[in-house]
Amino acid sequence: MRSKDLMKGRKGCMHKRIFTVFLLLIMLSACAKVQSSWQEQYDLGTRFLSEGNYEEAIIAFTAAIEIDSKQAPAYVGRGNAYVASGETEENMATAQADYGQAIELDATNTDAYLGLADIFIWQGDYDKALEVLQEALEISGDTQVILDAIEDLEKNKSNDLYIENYKATLGQYPEYVDKGWGTEYTEYTLYDIDENGIPELIIKEPEIWNYVIYTFDGIESVQCGELWDSYFGTYAELYEYEGNGVLIHGGGMGSDRVEYMYVQQLIDNRLNDGELSASTEDISFDELYDMLDDYTPINDFHHSSDLSLLGG
């Protein structure tokens, strides 16, 4: 009897084990199907996003999230799709929420940090964007990617600051001045005199026909010098100069006119005389103009009311 009871007990345990294994197989199969279905929707969203079909991408990523809400990449993908579909307040807010959720699910997801930082940059909150990137630098393994993003952030911040400062500076000048012979307009252009990556603002005043040049010192626009037409008599022209500097050519009219060309360099936010200079008092007009042929005129001047050079 005892032998039979043992046999029955062993059979019962065997049946339980078989049943447990069977349940595990069913669960694994179900998980595999869920994973396969999630991957299909995620891949579909990624494809739509790369093709520029942003609405379809949002739908596919949302389907992936509904299948498995614990997968951070789907939130990042949907956030990217919302941003790409149009930088409206609603889209950017939704994207911000998606990037934040992705970080909660996976604190090492570099793309989520980059996306969230971009949202704050779009909002003009550079300090918050830098805070996000610094957090990513501590947690994420993609150190160089984050360092590159921080470098780009600093450049964007400087660009936005100099543009806003230049707009304010330009606004201090009258749009035009009525002369006896007609209307003269305030004009401006941008040219990177010292080649530091941030251009200088060159304003051509209508009242006295001189150039006023401003540079950006990292905080505000500061006047670094003036190039007076009266120095030449009647006119002045600006030319690009390789290296630190701008080339000026000008002169007067009449039989006794004299023409000049010389270089001004930007050093410590001030214009200073460069090495190159020439005058028709010393050389012929032909020689001077042969020298000018080697340089490109700076002639892309816009009316002060046209802010297209400063982003509109």
Short mmCIF file of C-alpha atoms in Angstrom, two decimals:
data_model
loop_
_atom_site.label_atom_id
_atom_site.label_comp_id
_atom_site.label_asym_id
_atom_site.label_seq_id
_atom_site.Cartn_x
_atom_site.Cartn_y
_atom_site.Cartn_z
CA MET A 1 0.00 0.00 0.00
CA ARG A 2 2.73 2.36 0.89
CA SER A 3 4.42 1.70 -2.46
CA LYS A 4 1.22 2.50 -4.31
CA ASP A 5 0.75 5.72 -2.34
CA LEU A 6 4.27 6.75 -3.18
CA MET A 7 3.63 6.11 -6.85
CA LYS A 8 0.44 8.16 -6.73
CA GLY A 9 2.27 11.00 -4.98
CA ARG A 10 5.03 10.98 -7.56
CA LYS A 11 2.51 10.99 -10.40
CA GLY A 12 0.70 13.91 -8.76
CA CYS A 13 3.93 15.90 -8.48
CA MET A 14 4.80 15.04 -12.05
CA HIS A 15 1.41 16.29 -13.26
CA LYS A 16 1.83 19.51 -11.31
CA ARG A 17 5.28 20.05 -12.82
CA ILE A 18 3.99 19.38 -16.31
CA PHE A 19 1.13 21.78 -15.75
CA THR A 20 3.50 24.46 -14.40
CA VAL A 21 5.81 24.06 -17.37
CA PHE A 22 2.81 24.23 -19.69
CA LEU A 23 1.68 27.49 -18.09
CA LEU A 24 5.18 28.91 -18.37
CA LEU A 25 5.30 28.00 -22.03
CA ILE A 26 1.97 29.71 -22.62
CA MET A 27 3.14 32.82 -20.75
CA LEU A 28 6.44 32.90 -22.62
CA SER A 29 4.63 32.48 -25.89
CA ALA A 30 2.27 35.32 -25.00
CA CYS A 31 5.20 37.54 -23.99
CA ALA A 32 6.97 36.71 -27.21
CA LYS A 33 3.88 37.65 -29.18
CA VAL A 34 3.53 40.92 -27.24
CA GLN A 35 7.20 41.70 -27.80
CA SER A 36 6.90 40.84 -31.47
CA SER A 37 3.78 43.00 -31.81
CA TRP A 38 5.45 45.90 -29.93
CA GLN A 39 8.55 45.67 -32.09
CA GLU A 40 6.46 45.70 -35.26
CA GLN A 41 4.65 48.87 -34.20
CA TYR A 42 7.86 50.52 -33.02
CA ASP A 43 9.67 49.68 -36.26
CA LEU A 44 6.69 50.97 -38.21
CA GLY A 45 6.76 54.25 -36.28
CA THR A 46 10.49 54.59 -36.87
CA ARG A 47 10.00 54.03 -40.58
CA PHE A 48 7.17 56.55 -40.83
CA LEU A 49 9.25 59.09 -38.90
CA SER A 50 12.23 58.70 -41.25
CA GLU A 51 9.91 59.09 -44.25
CA GLY A 52 8.37 62.29 -42.89
CA ASN A 53 4.94 60.71 -42.28
CA TYR A 54 4.64 62.18 -38.81
CA GLU A 55 0.95 61.55 -38.14
CA GLU A 56 1.34 57.87 -39.06
CA ALA A 57 4.46 57.71 -36.90
CA ILE A 58 2.56 59.08 -33.90
CA ILE A 59 -0.17 56.48 -34.41
CA ALA A 60 2.34 53.62 -34.66
CA PHE A 61 4.35 54.70 -31.60
CA THR A 62 1.12 55.15 -29.63
CA ALA A 63 0.09 51.60 -30.60
CA ALA A 64 3.46 50.33 -29.39
CA ILE A 65 2.98 52.14 -26.07
CA GLU A 66 -0.48 50.63 -25.65
CA ILE A 67 0.99 47.16 -26.18
CA ASP A 68 3.85 47.72 -23.73
CA SER A 69 3.90 50.95 -21.77
CA LYS A 70 7.27 50.20 -20.16
CA GLN A 71 9.37 50.65 -23.30
CA ALA A 72 11.20 54.00 -23.23
CA PRO A 73 12.17 54.10 -26.95
CA ALA A 74 8.52 54.30 -28.04
CA TYR A 75 8.02 57.46 -25.97
CA VAL A 76 11.16 58.99 -27.43
CA GLY A 77 10.02 58.12 -30.95
CA ARG A 78 6.58 59.62 -30.39
CA GLY A 79 8.13 62.74 -28.85
CA ASN A 80 10.35 63.15 -31.91
CA ALA A 81 7.36 62.72 -34.19
CA TYR A 82 5.37 65.41 -32.35
CA VAL A 83 8.27 67.86 -32.61
CA ALA A 84 8.79 67.10 -36.31
CA SER A 85 5.08 67.50 -37.08
CA GLY A 86 5.17 71.17 -36.09
CA GLU A 87 6.64 73.18 -33.24
CA THR A 88 3.34 74.30 -31.74
CA GLU A 89 2.78 74.77 -28.02
CA GLU A 90 0.61 71.65 -27.89
CA ASN A 91 3.04 69.45 -29.80
CA MET A 92 6.03 70.60 -27.78
CA ALA A 93 4.20 70.07 -24.49
CA THR A 94 3.23 66.53 -25.53
CA ALA A 95 6.78 65.79 -26.64
CA GLN A 96 8.12 67.12 -23.34
CA ALA A 97 5.85 64.74 -21.44
CA ASP A 98 6.98 61.80 -23.62
CA TYR A 99 10.68 62.54 -23.12
CA GLY A 100 10.11 62.88 -19.38
CA GLN A 101 8.30 59.52 -19.25
CA ALA A 102 11.10 57.86 -21.22
CA ILE A 103 13.66 59.12 -18.68
CA GLU A 104 11.55 57.77 -15.82
CA LEU A 105 11.50 54.35 -17.48
CA ASP A 106 15.15 54.37 -18.50
CA ALA A 107 17.44 56.94 -16.91
CA THR A 108 20.25 55.99 -19.33
CA ASN A 109 18.31 56.82 -22.50
CA THR A 110 20.48 59.52 -24.08
CA ASP A 111 17.97 60.38 -26.83
CA ALA A 112 15.34 61.22 -24.21
CA TYR A 113 17.65 63.73 -22.51
CA LEU A 114 18.61 65.28 -25.86
CA GLY A 115 14.96 65.62 -26.84
CA LEU A 116 14.01 67.17 -23.50
CA ALA A 117 16.91 69.61 -23.70
CA ASP A 118 15.79 70.66 -27.19
CA ILE A 119 12.33 71.43 -25.82
CA PHE A 120 13.79 73.77 -23.20
CA ILE A 121 16.01 75.41 -25.83
CA TRP A 122 12.90 75.99 -27.95
CA GLN A 123 11.29 77.60 -24.89
CA GLY A 124 14.36 79.81 -24.48
CA ASP A 125 15.21 78.24 -21.12
CA TYR A 126 18.90 77.54 -21.71
CA ASP A 127 19.66 77.06 -18.02
CA LYS A 128 17.09 74.26 -17.73
CA ALA A 129 18.37 72.67 -20.94
CA LEU A 130 21.92 72.72 -19.56
CA GLU A 131 20.67 71.18 -16.30
CA VAL A 132 19.11 68.30 -18.25
CA LEU A 133 22.28 67.69 -20.26
CA GLN A 134 24.47 67.79 -17.15
CA GLU A 135 22.19 65.21 -15.53
CA ALA A 136 22.55 63.06 -18.65
CA LEU A 137 26.32 63.46 -18.49
CA GLU A 138 26.33 61.96 -15.00
CA ILE A 139 24.01 59.04 -15.83
CA SER A 140 24.29 58.25 -19.52
CA GLY A 141 27.19 56.40 -21.08
CA ASP A 142 27.23 58.52 -24.27
CA THR A 143 29.63 61.09 -22.83
CA GLN A 144 30.84 62.58 -26.12
CA VAL A 145 27.31 62.91 -27.52
CA ILE A 146 26.24 64.86 -24.44
CA LEU A 147 29.39 67.01 -24.45
CA ASP A 148 28.73 67.88 -28.11
CA ALA A 149 25.15 68.82 -27.22
CA ILE A 150 26.38 71.09 -24.39
CA GLU A 151 28.79 72.78 -26.80
CA ASP A 152 25.97 73.33 -29.32
CA LEU A 153 23.80 74.69 -26.51
CA GLU A 154 26.39 77.32 -25.62
CA LYS A 155 26.66 78.35 -29.28
CA ASN A 156 22.87 78.61 -29.65
CA LYS A 157 22.65 80.67 -26.48
CA SER A 158 25.29 83.09 -27.76
CA ASN A 159 23.60 83.29 -31.16
CA ASP A 160 20.22 84.14 -29.67
CA LEU A 161 21.77 86.73 -27.37
CA TYR A 162 23.73 88.56 -30.06
CA ILE A 163 20.73 88.56 -32.41
CA GLU A 164 18.43 90.09 -29.81
CA ASN A 165 21.09 92.65 -28.84
CA TYR A 166 21.74 93.61 -32.46
CA LYS A 167 18.03 94.05 -33.08
CA ALA A 168 17.82 96.40 -30.09
CA THR A 169 20.89 98.33 -31.27
CA LEU A 170 19.52 98.69 -34.81
CA GLY A 171 16.24 99.93 -33.38
CA GLN A 172 18.04 102.96 -31.91
CA TYR A 173 18.66 104.35 -35.40
CA PRO A 174 16.04 106.15 -37.52
CA GLU A 175 14.63 104.08 -40.35
CA TYR A 176 15.33 106.92 -42.80
CA VAL A 177 16.25 110.58 -43.10
CA ASP A 178 14.77 112.98 -45.66
CA LYS A 179 17.46 114.85 -47.55
CA GLY A 180 17.05 117.70 -50.03
CA TRP A 181 17.55 115.28 -52.90
CA GLY A 182 15.50 112.40 -51.49
CA THR A 183 15.24 109.85 -48.71
CA GLU A 184 18.30 108.10 -47.29
CA TYR A 185 17.75 104.88 -45.34
CA THR A 186 19.59 103.31 -42.44
CA GLU A 187 21.15 100.11 -43.73
CA TYR A 188 22.97 97.26 -42.03
CA THR A 189 24.80 94.01 -42.67
CA LEU A 190 26.62 91.31 -40.70
CA TYR A 191 30.27 90.43 -41.17
CA ASP A 192 32.54 88.41 -38.90
CA ILE A 193 35.54 90.74 -38.75
CA ASP A 194 37.57 88.80 -36.17
CA GLU A 195 36.34 85.38 -37.38
CA ASN A 196 35.28 84.22 -33.92
CA GLY A 197 32.00 82.72 -35.14
CA ILE A 198 29.81 85.68 -34.13
CA PRO A 199 29.50 88.40 -36.81
CA GLU A 200 29.76 92.10 -36.19
CA LEU A 201 26.85 94.45 -36.90
CA ILE A 202 27.76 97.12 -39.47
CA ILE A 203 25.31 100.02 -39.67
CA LYS A 204 25.41 102.59 -42.44
CA GLU A 205 23.90 105.78 -41.11
CA PRO A 206 21.83 107.94 -43.49
CA GLU A 207 22.45 111.23 -41.71
CA ILE A 208 26.20 111.53 -42.13
CA TRP A 209 27.00 108.50 -44.34
CA ASN A 210 29.35 106.75 -42.01
CA TYR A 211 29.63 103.13 -40.89
CA VAL A 212 29.18 102.31 -37.21
CA ILE A 213 30.39 98.86 -36.19
CA TYR A 214 29.20 96.87 -33.19
CA THR A 215 30.47 93.63 -31.73
CA PHE A 216 28.97 91.27 -29.16
CA ASP A 217 31.02 90.80 -26.00
CA GLY A 218 29.03 87.83 -24.71
CA ILE A 219 26.63 90.00 -22.73
CA GLU A 220 25.64 92.92 -24.94
CA SER A 221 26.45 94.68 -28.21
CA VAL A 222 29.19 97.28 -27.87
CA GLN A 223 30.33 99.89 -30.37
CA CYS A 224 33.84 99.05 -31.49
CA GLY A 225 34.43 101.85 -33.96
CA GLU A 226 33.23 104.15 -36.72
CA LEU A 227 34.37 104.46 -40.33
CA TRP A 228 33.61 107.99 -41.46
CA ASP A 229 32.89 108.81 -45.06
CA SER A 230 34.14 112.31 -44.29
CA TYR A 231 37.58 110.79 -43.87
CA PHE A 232 37.47 109.99 -47.56
CA GLY A 233 35.50 112.95 -48.76
CA THR A 234 32.48 111.48 -50.52
CA TYR A 235 32.20 107.69 -50.31
CA ALA A 236 33.50 104.53 -48.68
CA GLU A 237 33.24 100.84 -49.58
CA LEU A 238 33.89 97.79 -47.41
CA TYR A 239 35.63 94.60 -48.51
CA GLU A 240 36.14 91.21 -46.92
CA TYR A 241 39.61 90.67 -45.53
CA GLU A 242 41.03 87.21 -44.85
CA GLY A 243 41.92 86.90 -41.22
CA ASN A 244 41.02 89.44 -38.58
CA GLY A 245 39.96 92.61 -40.35
CA VAL A 246 37.82 94.52 -42.80
CA LEU A 247 39.19 96.42 -45.81
CA ILE A 248 37.98 99.97 -46.44
CA HIS A 249 38.26 101.79 -49.77
CA GLY A 250 37.09 105.33 -50.37
CA GLY A 251 37.87 108.74 -51.71
CA GLY A 252 36.61 111.98 -53.18
CA MET A 253 35.74 113.30 -56.60
CA GLY A 254 37.19 115.82 -58.99
CA SER A 255 40.52 116.20 -60.73
CA ASP A 256 42.45 116.34 -57.47
CA ARG A 257 40.71 113.43 -55.79
CA VAL A 258 42.66 111.00 -53.64
CA GLU A 259 41.59 107.41 -52.95
CA TYR A 260 42.61 105.27 -50.03
CA MET A 261 42.44 101.66 -48.91
CA TYR A 262 43.36 100.38 -45.48
CA VAL A 263 42.52 97.56 -43.05
CA GLN A 264 40.86 97.80 -39.66
CA GLN A 265 41.30 94.89 -37.25
CA LEU A 266 39.11 94.05 -34.26
CA ILE A 267 41.22 93.67 -31.12
CA ASP A 268 39.76 93.71 -27.59
CA ASN A 269 36.43 94.91 -28.99
CA ARG A 270 38.02 97.96 -30.65
CA LEU A 271 38.91 98.68 -34.28
CA ASN A 272 42.61 99.22 -34.84
CA ASP A 273 44.69 99.97 -37.92
CA GLY A 274 46.01 96.91 -39.68
CA GLU A 275 49.19 96.52 -41.70
CA LEU A 276 47.73 96.99 -45.19
CA SER A 277 47.25 100.56 -46.39
CA ALA A 278 47.63 102.35 -49.73
CA SER A 279 46.83 105.75 -51.23
CA THR A 280 46.86 107.24 -54.71
CA GLU A 281 49.17 109.83 -53.26
CA ASP A 282 51.78 107.06 -53.33
CA ILE A 283 50.63 104.68 -56.07
CA SER A 284 48.62 105.00 -59.27
CA PHE A 285 44.86 104.50 -59.48
CA ASP A 286 45.43 101.43 -61.63
CA GLU A 287 47.70 99.91 -59.03
CA LEU A 288 45.21 100.58 -56.25
CA TYR A 289 42.33 99.05 -58.20
CA ASP A 290 44.48 96.05 -59.11
CA MET A 291 44.94 95.51 -55.38
CA LEU A 292 41.17 95.81 -54.76
CA ASP A 293 40.48 93.11 -57.37
CA ASP A 294 41.81 90.55 -54.90
CA TYR A 295 39.04 91.29 -52.38
CA THR A 296 35.28 90.65 -52.23
CA PRO A 297 32.97 93.64 -51.62
CA ILE A 298 30.69 93.60 -48.57
CA ASN A 299 27.52 94.81 -50.24
CA ASP A 300 24.67 92.75 -48.77
CA PHE A 301 23.15 95.73 -46.94
CA HIS A 302 19.49 95.69 -45.89
CA HIS A 303 17.16 98.45 -44.77
CA SER A 304 16.83 98.51 -40.98
CA SER A 305 13.16 97.59 -41.32
CA ASP A 306 14.19 94.33 -43.02
CA LEU A 307 15.39 92.05 -40.22
CA SER A 308 15.88 88.96 -42.40
CA LEU A 309 19.61 88.88 -41.63
CA LEU A 310 18.72 88.74 -37.94
CA GLY A 311 16.14 85.99 -38.23
CA GLY A 312 13.16 88.23 -39.00
#
